[in-house]
JSON list of C-alpha atoms in Angstrom, two decimals:
[
{"chain": "A", "resi": 227, "resn": "MET", "atom": "CA", "xyz": [119.72, 60.01, 87.15]},
{"chain": "A", "resi": 228, "resn": "THR", "atom": "CA", "xyz": [121.40, 63.43, 87.04]},
{"chain": "A", "resi": 229, "resn": "ASN", "atom": "CA", "xyz": [119.39, 64.39, 83.94]},
{"chain": "A", "resi": 230, "resn": "GLY", "atom": "CA", "xyz": [116.13, 63.68, 85.74]},
{"chain": "A", "resi": 231, "resn": "LEU", "atom": "CA", "xyz": [117.14, 65.74, 88.77]},
{"chain": "A", "resi": 232, "resn": "THR", "atom": "CA", "xyz": [118.33, 68.61, 86.60]},
{"chain": "A", "resi": 233, "resn": "ASP", "atom": "CA", "xyz": [115.24, 68.45, 84.41]},
{"chain": "A", "resi": 234, "resn": "GLY", "atom": "CA", "xyz": [113.02, 68.55, 87.49]},
{"chain": "A", "resi": 235, "resn": "LEU", "atom": "CA", "xyz": [114.87, 71.59, 88.84]},
{"chain": "A", "resi": 236, "resn": "VAL", "atom": "CA", "xyz": [114.71, 73.39, 85.49]},
{"chain": "A", "resi": 237, "resn": "THR", "atom": "CA", "xyz": [110.99, 72.62, 85.20]},
{"chain": "A", "resi": 238, "resn": "PHE", "atom": "CA", "xyz": [110.48, 73.99, 88.71]},
{"chain": "A", "resi": 239, "resn": "ILE", "atom": "CA", "xyz": [112.28, 77.22, 87.74]},
{"chain": "A", "resi": 240, "resn": "VAL", "atom": "CA", "xyz": [110.02, 77.47, 84.68]},
{"chain": "A", "resi": 241, "resn": "TYR", "atom": "CA", "xyz": [107.07, 76.90, 87.04]},
{"chain": "A", "resi": 242, "resn": "VAL", "atom": "CA", "xyz": [108.05, 79.77, 89.37]},
{"chain": "A", "resi": 243, "resn": "VAL", "atom": "CA", "xyz": [108.69, 82.19, 86.48]},
{"chain": "A", "resi": 244, "resn": "ALA", "atom": "CA", "xyz": [105.38, 81.19, 84.85]},
{"chain": "A", "resi": 245, "resn": "ILE", "atom": "CA", "xyz": [103.49, 81.74, 88.12]},
{"chain": "A", "resi": 246, "resn": "ALA", "atom": "CA", "xyz": [104.96, 85.22, 88.56]},
{"chain": "A", "resi": 247, "resn": "THR", "atom": "CA", "xyz": [104.02, 86.03, 84.96]},
{"chain": "A", "resi": 248, "resn": "LEU", "atom": "CA", "xyz": [100.51, 84.53, 85.02]},
{"chain": "A", "resi": 249, "resn": "LEU", "atom": "CA", "xyz": [99.51, 86.11, 88.33]},
{"chain": "A", "resi": 250, "resn": "ARG", "atom": "CA", "xyz": [100.41, 89.54, 86.97]},
{"chain": "A", "resi": 251, "resn": "ALA", "atom": "CA", "xyz": [99.00, 89.00, 83.48]},
{"chain": "A", "resi": 252, "resn": "PHE", "atom": "CA", "xyz": [95.70, 87.50, 84.67]},
{"chain": "A", "resi": 253, "resn": "PRO", "atom": "CA", "xyz": [94.82, 89.02, 88.07]},
{"chain": "A", "resi": 254, "resn": "GLN", "atom": "CA", "xyz": [91.24, 87.78, 87.70]},
{"chain": "A", "resi": 255, "resn": "TRP", "atom": "CA", "xyz": [92.45, 84.17, 88.00]},
{"chain": "A", "resi": 256, "resn": "GLY", "atom": "CA", "xyz": [92.58, 82.91, 91.55]},
{"chain": "A", "resi": 257, "resn": "PRO", "atom": "CA", "xyz": [96.16, 82.51, 92.79]},
{"chain": "A", "resi": 258, "resn": "SER", "atom": "CA", "xyz": [95.41, 79.07, 94.21]},
{"chain": "A", "resi": 259, "resn": "THR", "atom": "CA", "xyz": [94.04, 77.93, 90.86]},
{"chain": "A", "resi": 260, "resn": "VAL", "atom": "CA", "xyz": [97.13, 79.21, 89.06]},
{"chain": "A", "resi": 261, "resn": "VAL", "atom": "CA", "xyz": [99.74, 77.63, 91.34]},
{"chain": "A", "resi": 262, "resn": "VAL", "atom": "CA", "xyz": [98.02, 74.25, 91.59]},
{"chain": "A", "resi": 263, "resn": "GLY", "atom": "CA", "xyz": [96.81, 74.13, 87.98]},
{"chain": "A", "resi": 264, "resn": "LEU", "atom": "CA", "xyz": [100.22, 75.01, 86.60]},
{"chain": "A", "resi": 265, "resn": "ALA", "atom": "CA", "xyz": [101.93, 72.44, 88.83]},
{"chain": "A", "resi": 266, "resn": "VAL", "atom": "CA", "xyz": [99.66, 69.71, 87.48]},
{"chain": "A", "resi": 267, "resn": "PHE", "atom": "CA", "xyz": [99.97, 70.96, 83.90]},
{"chain": "A", "resi": 268, "resn": "LEU", "atom": "CA", "xyz": [103.78, 70.89, 84.01]},
{"chain": "A", "resi": 269, "resn": "THR", "atom": "CA", "xyz": [103.78, 67.44, 85.63]},
{"chain": "A", "resi": 270, "resn": "PHE", "atom": "CA", "xyz": [102.32, 66.04, 82.43]},
{"chain": "A", "resi": 271, "resn": "THR", "atom": "CA", "xyz": [103.66, 68.39, 79.75]},
{"chain": "A", "resi": 272, "resn": "ALA", "atom": "CA", "xyz": [107.31, 68.80, 80.80]},
{"chain": "A", "resi": 273, "resn": "PRO", "atom": "CA", "xyz": [108.25, 65.12, 80.26]},
{"chain": "A", "resi": 274, "resn": "VAL", "atom": "CA", "xyz": [106.54, 65.20, 76.85]},
{"chain": "A", "resi": 275, "resn": "ILE", "atom": "CA", "xyz": [108.42, 68.37, 75.89]},
{"chain": "A", "resi": 276, "resn": "LEU", "atom": "CA", "xyz": [111.71, 66.84, 77.04]},
{"chain": "A", "resi": 277, "resn": "PHE", "atom": "CA", "xyz": [110.97, 63.71, 75.00]},
{"chain": "A", "resi": 278, "resn": "VAL", "atom": "CA", "xyz": [110.13, 65.77, 71.90]},
{"chain": "A", "resi": 279, "resn": "LEU", "atom": "CA", "xyz": [113.39, 67.68, 72.35]},
{"chain": "A", "resi": 280, "resn": "GLY", "atom": "CA", "xyz": [115.21, 64.35, 72.25]},
{"chain": "A", "resi": 281, "resn": "ARG", "atom": "CA", "xyz": [116.32, 64.31, 75.87]},
{"chain": "A", "resi": 282, "resn": "PRO", "atom": "CA", "xyz": [116.23, 60.95, 77.61]},
{"chain": "A", "resi": 283, "resn": "VAL", "atom": "CA", "xyz": [113.85, 61.33, 80.54]},
{"chain": "A", "resi": 284, "resn": "ASN", "atom": "CA", "xyz": [114.40, 59.47, 83.78]},
{"chain": "A", "resi": 285, "resn": "ILE", "atom": "CA", "xyz": [110.78, 59.92, 84.79]},
{"chain": "A", "resi": 286, "resn": "TRP", "atom": "CA", "xyz": [111.21, 58.87, 88.43]},
{"chain": "A", "resi": 287, "resn": "ALA", "atom": "CA", "xyz": [114.16, 61.17, 89.09]},
{"chain": "A", "resi": 288, "resn": "PHE", "atom": "CA", "xyz": [112.38, 63.98, 87.22]},
{"chain": "A", "resi": 289, "resn": "LEU", "atom": "CA", "xyz": [109.15, 63.57, 89.17]},
{"chain": "A", "resi": 290, "resn": "CYS", "atom": "CA", "xyz": [110.92, 63.25, 92.53]},
{"chain": "A", "resi": 291, "resn": "SER", "atom": "CA", "xyz": [112.91, 66.45, 92.08]},
{"chain": "A", "resi": 292, "resn": "TYR", "atom": "CA", "xyz": [110.07, 68.42, 90.46]},
{"chain": "A", "resi": 293, "resn": "PHE", "atom": "CA", "xyz": [107.56, 67.33, 93.11]},
{"chain": "A", "resi": 294, "resn": "PHE", "atom": "CA", "xyz": [109.98, 68.06, 95.94]},
{"chain": "A", "resi": 295, "resn": "PHE", "atom": "CA", "xyz": [110.67, 71.64, 94.83]},
{"chain": "A", "resi": 296, "resn": "THR", "atom": "CA", "xyz": [107.08, 72.29, 93.79]},
{"chain": "A", "resi": 297, "resn": "LEU", "atom": "CA", "xyz": [105.54, 70.98, 97.01]},
{"chain": "A", "resi": 298, "resn": "CYS", "atom": "CA", "xyz": [108.00, 73.02, 99.10]},
{"chain": "A", "resi": 299, "resn": "PHE", "atom": "CA", "xyz": [107.00, 76.07, 97.06]},
{"chain": "A", "resi": 300, "resn": "LEU", "atom": "CA", "xyz": [103.27, 75.31, 97.40]},
{"chain": "A", "resi": 301, "resn": "MET", "atom": "CA", "xyz": [103.56, 75.05, 101.19]},
{"chain": "A", "resi": 302, "resn": "ALA", "atom": "CA", "xyz": [105.43, 78.37, 101.42]},
{"chain": "A", "resi": 303, "resn": "PHE", "atom": "CA", "xyz": [103.10, 80.06, 98.92]},
{"chain": "A", "resi": 304, "resn": "GLY", "atom": "CA", "xyz": [100.05, 78.88, 100.84]},
{"chain": "A", "resi": 305, "resn": "ALA", "atom": "CA", "xyz": [101.45, 80.20, 104.10]},
{"chain": "A", "resi": 306, "resn": "LEU", "atom": "CA", "xyz": [102.35, 83.57, 102.59]},
{"chain": "A", "resi": 307, "resn": "PHE", "atom": "CA", "xyz": [99.10, 83.85, 100.64]},
{"chain": "A", "resi": 308, "resn": "LYS", "atom": "CA", "xyz": [96.68, 82.96, 103.43]},
{"chain": "A", "resi": 309, "resn": "SER", "atom": "CA", "xyz": [98.48, 83.88, 106.64]},
{"chain": "A", "resi": 310, "resn": "VAL", "atom": "CA", "xyz": [96.54, 86.50, 108.57]},
{"chain": "A", "resi": 311, "resn": "SER", "atom": "CA", "xyz": [99.41, 86.68, 111.07]},
{"chain": "A", "resi": 312, "resn": "LEU", "atom": "CA", "xyz": [101.96, 87.57, 108.38]},
{"chain": "A", "resi": 313, "resn": "ARG", "atom": "CA", "xyz": [99.62, 90.13, 106.83]},
{"chain": "A", "resi": 314, "resn": "MET", "atom": "CA", "xyz": [99.06, 91.68, 110.26]},
{"chain": "A", "resi": 315, "resn": "LEU", "atom": "CA", "xyz": [102.81, 91.91, 110.92]},
{"chain": "A", "resi": 316, "resn": "SER", "atom": "CA", "xyz": [103.39, 93.44, 107.49]},
{"chain": "A", "resi": 317, "resn": "ASP", "atom": "CA", "xyz": [100.69, 96.05, 108.10]},
{"chain": "A", "resi": 318, "resn": "LEU", "atom": "CA", "xyz": [102.14, 96.83, 111.55]},
{"chain": "A", "resi": 319, "resn": "ALA", "atom": "CA", "xyz": [105.52, 97.42, 109.93]},
{"chain": "A", "resi": 320, "resn": "ASN", "atom": "CA", "xyz": [103.92, 100.09, 107.71]},
{"chain": "A", "resi": 321, "resn": "LYS", "atom": "CA", "xyz": [102.06, 101.89, 110.54]},
{"chain": "A", "resi": 322, "resn": "PRO", "atom": "CA", "xyz": [103.47, 105.02, 112.18]},
{"chain": "A", "resi": 323, "resn": "GLY", "atom": "CA", "xyz": [105.40, 103.88, 115.24]},
{"chain": "A", "resi": 324, "resn": "ARG", "atom": "CA", "xyz": [104.91, 100.30, 114.01]},
{"chain": "A", "resi": 325, "resn": "SER", "atom": "CA", "xyz": [101.98, 99.83, 116.36]},
{"chain": "A", "resi": 326, "resn": "GLU", "atom": "CA", "xyz": [98.20, 99.64, 116.35]},
{"chain": "A", "resi": 327, "resn": "SER", "atom": "CA", "xyz": [95.54, 99.19, 119.01]},
{"chain": "A", "resi": 328, "resn": "TYR", "atom": "CA", "xyz": [94.19, 95.77, 119.89]},
{"chain": "A", "resi": 329, "resn": "ASP", "atom": "CA", "xyz": [90.64, 96.83, 118.98]},
{"chain": "A", "resi": 330, "resn": "ARG", "atom": "CA", "xyz": [91.72, 98.03, 115.54]},
{"chain": "A", "resi": 331, "resn": "LEU", "atom": "CA", "xyz": [93.72, 94.85, 114.84]},
{"chain": "A", "resi": 332, "resn": "PHE", "atom": "CA", "xyz": [90.86, 92.68, 116.06]},
{"chain": "A", "resi": 333, "resn": "GLY", "atom": "CA", "xyz": [88.36, 94.56, 113.92]},
{"chain": "A", "resi": 334, "resn": "ASP", "atom": "CA", "xyz": [90.53, 94.54, 110.79]},
{"chain": "A", "resi": 335, "resn": "TYR", "atom": "CA", "xyz": [91.77, 90.96, 110.95]},
{"chain": "A", "resi": 336, "resn": "VAL", "atom": "CA", "xyz": [89.14, 88.96, 112.79]},
{"chain": "A", "resi": 337, "resn": "THR", "atom": "CA", "xyz": [85.93, 90.71, 111.82]},
{"chain": "A", "resi": 338, "resn": "GLY", "atom": "CA", "xyz": [87.10, 91.91, 108.41]},
{"chain": "A", "resi": 339, "resn": "ASP", "atom": "CA", "xyz": [89.31, 89.14, 107.09]},
{"chain": "A", "resi": 340, "resn": "SER", "atom": "CA", "xyz": [87.80, 86.20, 108.86]},
{"chain": "A", "resi": 341, "resn": "PHE", "atom": "CA", "xyz": [84.16, 87.02, 108.35]},
{"chain": "A", "resi": 342, "resn": "ALA", "atom": "CA", "xyz": [83.14, 89.85, 106.03]},
{"chain": "A", "resi": 343, "resn": "ASP", "atom": "CA", "xyz": [85.71, 89.02, 103.37]},
{"chain": "A", "resi": 344, "resn": "ARG", "atom": "CA", "xyz": [84.76, 85.34, 103.39]},
{"chain": "A", "resi": 345, "resn": "LEU", "atom": "CA", "xyz": [81.08, 86.16, 102.97]},
{"chain": "A", "resi": 346, "resn": "ALA", "atom": "CA", "xyz": [81.98, 88.36, 100.01]},
{"chain": "A", "resi": 347, "resn": "ILE", "atom": "CA", "xyz": [84.02, 85.53, 98.48]},
{"chain": "A", "resi": 348, "resn": "ALA", "atom": "CA", "xyz": [81.12, 83.10, 98.94]},
{"chain": "A", "resi": 349, "resn": "GLN", "atom": "CA", "xyz": [78.86, 85.53, 97.09]},
{"chain": "A", "resi": 350, "resn": "ASN", "atom": "CA", "xyz": [81.37, 86.31, 94.32]},
{"chain": "A", "resi": 351, "resn": "LYS", "atom": "CA", "xyz": [81.98, 82.61, 93.67]},
{"chain": "A", "resi": 352, "resn": "GLN", "atom": "CA", "xyz": [78.21, 82.05, 93.71]},
{"chain": "A", "resi": 353, "resn": "PHE", "atom": "CA", "xyz": [78.31, 79.63, 96.63]},
{"chain": "A", "resi": 354, "resn": "ALA", "atom": "CA", "xyz": [75.80, 81.70, 98.61]},
{"chain": "A", "resi": 355, "resn": "LEU", "atom": "CA", "xyz": [73.31, 84.47, 97.91]},
{"chain": "A", "resi": 356, "resn": "LYS", "atom": "CA", "xyz": [72.46, 87.33, 100.24]},
{"chain": "A", "resi": 357, "resn": "GLU", "atom": "CA", "xyz": [68.71, 87.67, 100.62]},
{"chain": "A", "resi": 358, "resn": "GLY", "atom": "CA", "xyz": [67.90, 90.58, 102.91]},
{"chain": "A", "resi": 359, "resn": "SER", "atom": "CA", "xyz": [69.78, 89.95, 106.13]},
{"chain": "A", "resi": 360, "resn": "ARG", "atom": "CA", "xyz": [70.23, 86.21, 105.46]},
{"chain": "A", "resi": 361, "resn": "TYR", "atom": "CA", "xyz": [72.53, 84.09, 103.32]},
{"chain": "A", "resi": 362, "resn": "ARG", "atom": "CA", "xyz": [71.22, 81.14, 101.32]},
{"chain": "A", "resi": 363, "resn": "LEU", "atom": "CA", "xyz": [73.39, 78.34, 100.01]},
{"chain": "A", "resi": 364, "resn": "THR", "atom": "CA", "xyz": [73.20, 77.98, 96.21]},
{"chain": "A", "resi": 365, "resn": "GLU", "atom": "CA", "xyz": [73.22, 74.62, 94.43]},
{"chain": "A", "resi": 366, "resn": "ARG", "atom": "CA", "xyz": [76.87, 75.24, 93.56]},
{"chain": "A", "resi": 367, "resn": "GLY", "atom": "CA", "xyz": [77.60, 75.93, 97.24]},
{"chain": "A", "resi": 368, "resn": "ARG", "atom": "CA", "xyz": [75.72, 72.80, 98.31]},
{"chain": "A", "resi": 369, "resn": "VAL", "atom": "CA", "xyz": [77.80, 70.65, 95.94]},
{"chain": "A", "resi": 370, "resn": "LEU", "atom": "CA", "xyz": [81.03, 72.18, 97.26]},
{"chain": "A", "resi": 371, "resn": "ALA", "atom": "CA", "xyz": [79.97, 71.79, 100.90]},
{"chain": "A", "resi": 372, "resn": "THR", "atom": "CA", "xyz": [78.98, 68.16, 100.32]},
{"chain": "A", "resi": 373, "resn": "ASN", "atom": "CA", "xyz": [82.30, 67.39, 98.61]},
{"chain": "A", "resi": 374, "resn": "VAL", "atom": "CA", "xyz": [84.29, 69.10, 101.37]},
{"chain": "A", "resi": 375, "resn": "ARG", "atom": "CA", "xyz": [82.36, 67.22, 104.06]},
{"chain": "A", "resi": 376, "resn": "ASN", "atom": "CA", "xyz": [83.00, 63.93, 102.28]},
{"chain": "A", "resi": 377, "resn": "VAL", "atom": "CA", "xyz": [86.75, 64.60, 102.04]},
{"chain": "A", "resi": 378, "resn": "GLN", "atom": "CA", "xyz": [86.84, 65.67, 105.70]},
{"chain": "A", "resi": 379, "resn": "ARG", "atom": "CA", "xyz": [85.02, 62.48, 106.69]},
{"chain": "A", "resi": 380, "resn": "LEU", "atom": "CA", "xyz": [87.42, 60.39, 104.59]},
{"chain": "A", "resi": 381, "resn": "PHE", "atom": "CA", "xyz": [90.43, 61.82, 106.42]},
{"chain": "A", "resi": 382, "resn": "GLY", "atom": "CA", "xyz": [88.83, 62.02, 109.86]},
{"chain": "A", "resi": 383, "resn": "ILE", "atom": "CA", "xyz": [88.86, 65.81, 109.97]},
{"chain": "A", "resi": 384, "resn": "THR", "atom": "CA", "xyz": [86.35, 66.84, 112.62]},
{"chain": "A", "resi": 385, "resn": "ARG", "atom": "CA", "xyz": [87.32, 70.49, 112.99]},
{"chain": "A", "resi": 386, "resn": "SER", "atom": "CA", "xyz": [88.63, 72.91, 110.35]},
{"chain": "A", "resi": 387, "resn": "GLY", "atom": "CA", "xyz": [88.91, 76.59, 109.55]}
]
């Protein structure tokens, strides 16, 4: 059992180092894609590598420890990556006098981050096209919206975002 726990911890450490490396080496890759994709990749490849190296693998202990550390990391990473509140506090810490007006904060973080930036992302990912003063959902965007709606329906999510 100890081998599985240790192997899961070591694989998690490899995961964190690999994330730090990949995010710097390939900034064009989306951070969410990297952290989730690498977690899944290591779930399947680490036990195979351990087996090839001749280590006996207690798969259940390995998966329990690796999943525990990885899911804790993913929750923290998601909060740090997407938290408008934390970004706002960080920016306030860098302002002269560590303060900013309500109007400026509202404009930067509600109008900018919550609206304009999201429209730009939708265009960059080709989910929507800007046509004059209107936005039109692309086929790719329609497929994504349909899939998201189906998952929300499955889990009873009536309000999100």
